[in-house]
CSV table of C-alpha atoms in Angstrom, one decimal:
chain,number,residue,atom,x,y,z
Z,1,MET,CA,0.0,0.0,0.0
Z,2,LEU,CA,1.1,3.5,-0.7
Z,3,SER,CA,2.4,5.6,2.2
Z,4,THR,CA,4.0,9.0,2.6
Z,5,ASP,CA,7.0,7.3,4.1
Z,6,TYR,CA,8.3,6.9,0.6
Z,7,ARG,CA,10.6,4.0,-0.3
Z,8,ASP,CA,12.9,4.1,-3.2
Z,9,GLY,CA,11.0,2.9,-6.3
Z,10,SER,CA,7.5,3.8,-5.0
Z,11,PRO,CA,5.2,6.4,-6.5
Z,12,VAL,CA,6.2,9.7,-5.0
Z,13,TRP,CA,4.5,12.3,-7.2
Z,14,LEU,CA,2.2,12.7,-10.1
Z,15,ASP,CA,1.2,15.6,-12.4
Z,16,LEU,CA,-1.3,16.4,-15.1
Z,17,GLY,CA,-0.3,18.0,-18.3
Z,18,THR,CA,-3.3,19.7,-20.1
Z,19,PRO,CA,-3.9,22.5,-22.6
Z,20,ASP,CA,-6.6,23.8,-20.3
Z,21,THR,CA,-5.4,24.1,-16.7
Z,22,GLU,CA,-8.4,26.3,-15.7
Z,23,GLY,CA,-10.9,23.7,-17.0
Z,24,ALA,CA,-9.0,20.9,-15.5
Z,25,ALA,CA,-9.0,22.7,-12.1
Z,26,GLY,CA,-12.7,23.1,-12.2
Z,27,PHE,CA,-13.2,19.4,-13.1
Z,28,TYR,CA,-11.1,18.1,-10.4
Z,29,ARG,CA,-12.5,20.6,-7.9
Z,30,GLY,CA,-15.9,19.1,-8.6
Z,31,LEU,CA,-14.7,15.5,-8.6
Z,32,PHE,CA,-12.4,15.4,-5.6
Z,33,GLY,CA,-12.7,18.9,-4.0
Z,34,TRP,CA,-9.2,19.8,-5.1
Z,35,GLU,CA,-8.0,23.4,-5.2
Z,36,TYR,CA,-5.5,24.5,-7.8
Z,37,ALA,CA,-2.7,27.1,-7.2
Z,38,PRO,CA,-0.7,28.2,-10.2
Z,39,GLY,CA,3.0,28.6,-9.8
Z,40,GLY,CA,5.2,31.6,-10.7
Z,41,GLU,CA,7.6,32.3,-13.5
Z,42,GLU,CA,10.4,30.6,-11.6
Z,43,VAL,CA,8.7,27.2,-12.1
Z,44,GLY,CA,7.2,28.0,-15.5
Z,45,GLY,CA,3.6,28.3,-14.0
Z,46,TYR,CA,3.7,24.8,-12.8
Z,47,GLY,CA,1.0,24.6,-10.2
Z,48,MET,CA,-0.2,22.5,-7.3
Z,49,PHE,CA,-3.5,20.7,-6.6
Z,50,ARG,CA,-4.4,20.7,-2.9
Z,51,LEU,CA,-6.9,19.0,-0.8
Z,52,GLY,CA,-7.5,20.3,2.7
Z,53,GLY,CA,-4.4,22.3,2.4
Z,54,LYS,CA,-2.2,19.3,1.5
Z,55,THR,CA,-0.5,19.0,-1.9
Z,56,VAL,CA,-1.7,15.9,-3.7
Z,57,ALA,CA,-0.6,16.4,-7.4
Z,58,GLY,CA,0.9,18.9,-9.8
Z,59,GLY,CA,-0.4,20.5,-12.9
Z,60,MET,CA,1.0,22.3,-16.0
Z,61,THR,CA,-0.1,23.6,-19.3
Z,62,VAL,CA,1.0,21.7,-22.4
Z,63,THR,CA,0.2,22.5,-26.0
Z,64,PRO,CA,-1.8,20.1,-28.3
Z,65,GLU,CA,1.4,19.6,-30.3
Z,66,GLN,CA,3.1,18.2,-27.1
Z,67,GLY,CA,0.4,15.5,-26.9
Z,68,PRO,CA,-2.9,14.8,-25.3
Z,69,SER,CA,-3.8,15.6,-21.7
Z,70,ALA,CA,-2.3,12.8,-19.5
Z,71,TRP,CA,-1.2,12.0,-16.0
Z,72,THR,CA,2.4,11.2,-15.4
Z,73,VAL,CA,3.5,9.0,-12.5
Z,74,TYR,CA,6.8,9.8,-10.8
Z,75,PHE,CA,8.8,7.1,-8.9
Z,76,ARG,CA,11.3,7.9,-6.1
Z,77,THR,CA,15.0,7.5,-6.8
Z,78,PRO,CA,18.1,8.3,-4.7
Z,79,ASP,CA,20.2,8.9,-7.8
Z,80,LEU,CA,18.5,10.3,-10.9
Z,81,ASP,CA,21.5,10.0,-13.1
Z,82,ALA,CA,21.9,6.3,-12.2
Z,83,THR,CA,18.2,5.8,-13.0
Z,84,ALA,CA,18.5,7.4,-16.4
Z,85,ALA,CA,21.6,5.1,-17.1
Z,86,ALA,CA,19.5,2.1,-16.0
Z,87,VAL,CA,16.6,3.1,-18.3
Z,88,ARG,CA,18.9,3.2,-21.3
Z,89,LYS,CA,20.6,0.0,-20.4
Z,90,ALA,CA,17.3,-1.8,-20.0
Z,91,GLY,CA,16.0,-0.7,-23.4
Z,92,GLY,CA,14.0,2.4,-22.5
Z,93,ALA,CA,14.6,6.0,-23.6
Z,94,VAL,CA,15.2,9.3,-21.9
Z,95,ALA,CA,12.6,11.8,-23.1
Z,96,PHE,CA,13.7,14.6,-20.7
Z,97,GLU,CA,17.2,14.5,-19.3
Z,98,PRO,CA,17.7,14.8,-15.5
Z,99,MET,CA,17.3,18.4,-14.4
Z,100,ASP,CA,17.3,20.4,-11.2
Z,101,VAL,CA,14.0,22.0,-10.1
Z,102,LEU,CA,15.2,24.8,-7.9
Z,103,ASP,CA,16.1,23.2,-4.5
Z,104,LEU,CA,13.0,21.1,-4.6
Z,105,GLY,CA,14.6,18.0,-6.2
Z,106,ARG,CA,15.6,16.6,-9.6
Z,107,MET,CA,13.4,15.1,-12.3
Z,108,ALA,CA,13.5,13.3,-15.6
Z,109,VAL,CA,11.0,11.8,-17.9
Z,110,PHE,CA,11.5,8.4,-19.6
Z,111,THR,CA,9.6,5.9,-21.8
Z,112,ASP,CA,9.8,2.1,-21.2
Z,113,PRO,CA,10.5,-0.3,-24.1
Z,114,ALA,CA,6.8,-0.4,-24.9
Z,115,GLY,CA,6.8,3.4,-25.3
Z,116,VAL,CA,5.0,4.2,-22.0
Z,117,PRO,CA,6.0,7.5,-20.5
Z,118,PHE,CA,6.8,7.7,-16.7
Z,119,ALA,CA,9.1,9.9,-14.6
Z,120,ALA,CA,11.5,9.7,-11.6
Z,121,TRP,CA,12.0,12.2,-8.8
Z,122,GLN,CA,15.1,12.6,-6.7
Z,123,PRO,CA,13.8,14.5,-3.6
Z,124,GLY,CA,15.3,17.7,-2.4
Z,125,ARG,CA,13.3,20.0,-0.3
Z,126,HIS,CA,10.1,18.6,-1.9
Z,127,LYS,CA,9.6,15.0,-0.6
Z,128,GLY,CA,6.5,14.1,-2.5
Z,129,MET,CA,2.8,14.1,-2.1
Z,130,ASP,CA,1.6,15.2,1.3
Z,131,GLU,CA,-1.3,12.8,1.4
Z,132,VAL,CA,-2.0,9.4,-0.1
Z,133,ARG,CA,-4.7,6.7,0.4
Z,134,VAL,CA,-7.4,8.9,1.8
Z,135,VAL,CA,-10.5,10.0,-0.2
Z,136,GLY,CA,-9.5,12.2,-3.1
Z,137,THR,CA,-5.8,11.2,-3.2
Z,138,LEU,CA,-3.7,8.6,-5.1
Z,139,CYS,CA,-4.1,5.1,-3.8
Z,140,TRP,CA,-2.7,2.8,-6.7
Z,141,ALA,CA,-1.0,2.9,-10.1
Z,142,GLU,CA,-1.5,0.5,-12.9
Z,143,LEU,CA,0.4,-0.2,-16.1
Z,144,TYR,CA,-1.3,-1.6,-19.1
Z,145,THR,CA,1.3,-3.2,-21.3
Z,146,PRO,CA,1.6,-5.6,-24.2
Z,147,ASP,CA,4.1,-7.9,-22.3
Z,148,VAL,CA,3.8,-8.1,-18.5
Z,149,GLY,CA,7.0,-10.2,-18.1
Z,150,ALA,CA,9.0,-7.8,-20.2
Z,151,ALA,CA,7.7,-4.8,-18.3
Z,152,ALA,CA,8.4,-6.5,-14.9
Z,153,GLY,CA,11.9,-7.1,-16.1
Z,154,PHE,CA,12.5,-3.5,-17.2
Z,155,TYR,CA,11.1,-1.8,-14.1
Z,156,ARG,CA,13.0,-4.4,-11.9
Z,157,ALA,CA,16.2,-3.3,-13.6
Z,158,VAL,CA,15.4,0.4,-13.2
Z,159,PHE,CA,13.8,0.7,-9.8
Z,160,ASP,CA,14.6,-2.8,-8.4
Z,161,TRP,CA,10.9,-3.6,-8.0
Z,162,GLU,CA,9.7,-7.1,-6.8
Z,163,VAL,CA,6.7,-8.8,-8.3
Z,164,THR,CA,4.0,-10.8,-6.5
Z,165,GLU,CA,1.0,-12.6,-7.9
Z,166,MET,CA,-2.5,-12.2,-6.5
Z,167,PRO,CA,-4.9,-15.0,-7.6
Z,168,PHE,CA,-8.4,-14.3,-8.6
Z,169,GLU,CA,-11.1,-16.2,-10.3
Z,170,GLY,CA,-9.9,-16.8,-13.9
Z,171,GLY,CA,-6.2,-15.8,-13.4
Z,172,THR,CA,-3.7,-13.8,-11.4
Z,173,TYR,CA,-3.0,-10.1,-10.9
Z,174,THR,CA,0.7,-9.0,-11.1
Z,175,MET,CA,1.5,-6.6,-8.3
Z,176,VAL,CA,4.7,-4.6,-7.8
Z,177,LYS,CA,6.4,-3.3,-4.7
Z,178,PRO,CA,9.7,-1.8,-3.6
Z,179,ALA,CA,12.6,-4.1,-3.0
Z,180,GLY,CA,12.5,-5.8,0.3
Z,181,ALA,CA,9.1,-4.5,1.2
Z,182,PRO,CA,6.3,-6.9,2.5
Z,183,ASP,CA,3.5,-7.8,0.2
Z,184,GLU,CA,1.2,-5.3,2.0
Z,185,GLU,CA,3.4,-2.5,0.6
Z,186,ALA,CA,2.5,-3.3,-3.1
Z,187,PHE,CA,1.6,0.0,-4.8
Z,188,GLY,CA,0.6,-0.9,-8.3
Z,189,GLY,CA,-0.1,-3.6,-10.9
Z,190,LEU,CA,1.0,-4.7,-14.3
Z,191,VAL,CA,-1.9,-5.8,-16.6
Z,192,PRO,CA,-1.9,-7.2,-20.2
Z,193,ILE,CA,-3.3,-4.4,-22.4
Z,194,ALA,CA,-5.3,-7.1,-24.2
Z,195,ALA,CA,-7.2,-7.5,-21.0
Z,196,ASP,CA,-8.1,-3.8,-20.7
Z,197,PRO,CA,-11.8,-3.6,-20.6
Z,198,VAL,CA,-11.8,-0.1,-22.1
Z,199,GLU,CA,-12.7,-0.7,-25.8
Z,200,ASP,CA,-10.9,2.4,-27.3
Z,201,THR,CA,-7.5,1.6,-25.7
Z,202,GLU,CA,-4.8,1.3,-28.4
Z,203,ARG,CA,-1.6,2.2,-26.7
Z,204,PRO,CA,-0.1,1.0,-23.4
Z,205,TYR,CA,-0.2,3.4,-20.6
Z,206,TRP,CA,0.2,4.1,-16.8
Z,207,THR,CA,-3.0,5.3,-15.0
Z,208,PRO,CA,-3.4,6.5,-11.5
Z,209,TYR,CA,-6.2,5.4,-9.2
Z,210,PHE,CA,-7.7,7.9,-6.7
Z,211,GLU,CA,-9.7,6.8,-3.7
Z,212,VAL,CA,-13.4,7.8,-3.5
Z,213,ALA,CA,-16.0,7.1,-0.9
Z,214,ASP,CA,-18.7,6.1,-3.5
Z,215,CYS,CA,-17.4,4.9,-6.9
Z,216,ASP,CA,-20.9,5.2,-8.6
Z,217,ALA,CA,-21.4,8.7,-7.3
Z,218,ALA,CA,-18.0,9.7,-8.5
Z,219,ALA,CA,-18.6,8.3,-11.9
Z,220,ALA,CA,-21.8,10.2,-12.1
Z,221,ARG,CA,-20.1,13.4,-11.2
Z,222,VAL,CA,-17.7,12.8,-14.1
Z,223,GLU,CA,-20.6,12.7,-16.5
Z,224,GLU,CA,-22.3,15.6,-14.9
Z,225,SER,CA,-19.1,17.7,-15.3
Z,226,GLY,CA,-18.8,17.0,-19.0
Z,227,GLY,CA,-16.3,14.1,-18.7
Z,228,LYS,CA,-16.6,10.6,-20.1
Z,229,VAL,CA,-16.9,7.4,-18.1
Z,230,ARG,CA,-14.7,5.0,-20.2
Z,231,LEU,CA,-15.5,2.0,-17.9
Z,232,THR,CA,-18.6,1.9,-15.8
Z,233,PRO,CA,-18.2,1.0,-12.1
Z,234,VAL,CA,-17.4,-2.7,-11.7
Z,235,SER,CA,-16.6,-4.7,-8.6
Z,236,MET,CA,-13.8,-7.1,-7.9
Z,237,GLU,CA,-14.2,-9.5,-4.9
Z,238,GLY,CA,-11.9,-8.7,-2.1
Z,239,VAL,CA,-10.5,-5.7,-3.8
Z,240,GLY,CA,-13.2,-3.0,-4.3
Z,241,ARG,CA,-15.2,-1.2,-6.9
Z,242,PHE,CA,-13.6,0.9,-9.6
Z,243,ALA,CA,-14.3,2.9,-12.8
Z,244,LYS,CA,-12.3,4.6,-15.5
Z,245,ALA,CA,-12.9,8.1,-16.8
Z,246,ALA,CA,-11.6,10.9,-19.0
Z,247,ALA,CA,-11.8,14.6,-18.2
Z,248,PRO,CA,-13.8,16.9,-20.6
Z,249,SER,CA,-10.7,18.7,-21.8
Z,250,ALA,CA,-9.5,15.6,-23.5
Z,251,PRO,CA,-12.2,13.1,-24.5
Z,252,GLY,CA,-10.8,9.6,-24.8
Z,253,SER,CA,-7.5,10.5,-23.3
Z,254,ARG,CA,-5.9,9.2,-20.1
Z,255,SER,CA,-6.4,12.5,-18.3
Z,256,SER,CA,-8.7,11.4,-15.6
Z,257,PRO,CA,-8.2,8.7,-13.0
Z,258,ALA,CA,-9.6,5.3,-12.2
Z,259,LEU,CA,-11.9,5.6,-9.3
Z,260,PRO,CA,-11.9,3.0,-6.6
Z,261,PRO,CA,-13.5,3.2,-3.1
Z,262,PRO,CA,-11.7,2.5,0.2
Z,263,VAL,CA,-11.1,-1.2,0.6
Z,264,ARG,CA,-9.2,-3.5,2.9
Z,265,ARG,CA,-6.8,-5.2,0.5
Z,266,THR,CA,-3.9,-4.1,-1.7
Z,267,ARG,CA,-5.7,-2.0,-4.3
Z,268,CYS,CA,-6.0,1.1,-2.1
């Protein structure tokens, strides 16, 4: 499970790139109660989403030419340059070279061998999200990939992740956790993209899950706010109830989260 006692290799941050930050701020305010505070010139306008005064995500403006609206998940690393070298050695690519962000930390953006973007963060003064695993915050991350085994090998080489398998009716679910952590500290899953229930999915991707108190009510708010429910709420025994959605600023994109409720086991 995610915790703000961040281990190396675990999700430590996430941000939304969108051509319409004002529209996105309004959408997530209605969905999760977030407030958005734009940043100054020194950070290129990069802003923060906050819930109850605690920072839960970042946000920035991107042009349509830079790509569709999307969430990017950042994983903690103690040495960003070593992580970049490991990405290249394992067959990935460096999209944005390691860079300093004032005294807050260092960041870089990568793609894995399947072309899926992800990022890494080497903390400085900024340690990561202030809150996780409460309603309205990140509780899980999931990679949809064409080859689960290859993805597991890549991220193991880059972040030293360990893989565990959770059985369920009809198969198993591949979970990932930091090296040496107990199974209870799994923070995400690897899923064959062929098994993605969203019909319009064409490319592999990372997606964040945000915890909600009522998945059906959250899905209804998505529709009421002009968004699109890409997967209607479904239940998984022993795990919880979840849905997938897209924000109105980017129909069909990965710009909105999956929406699970609080549950007792692994997912959030």
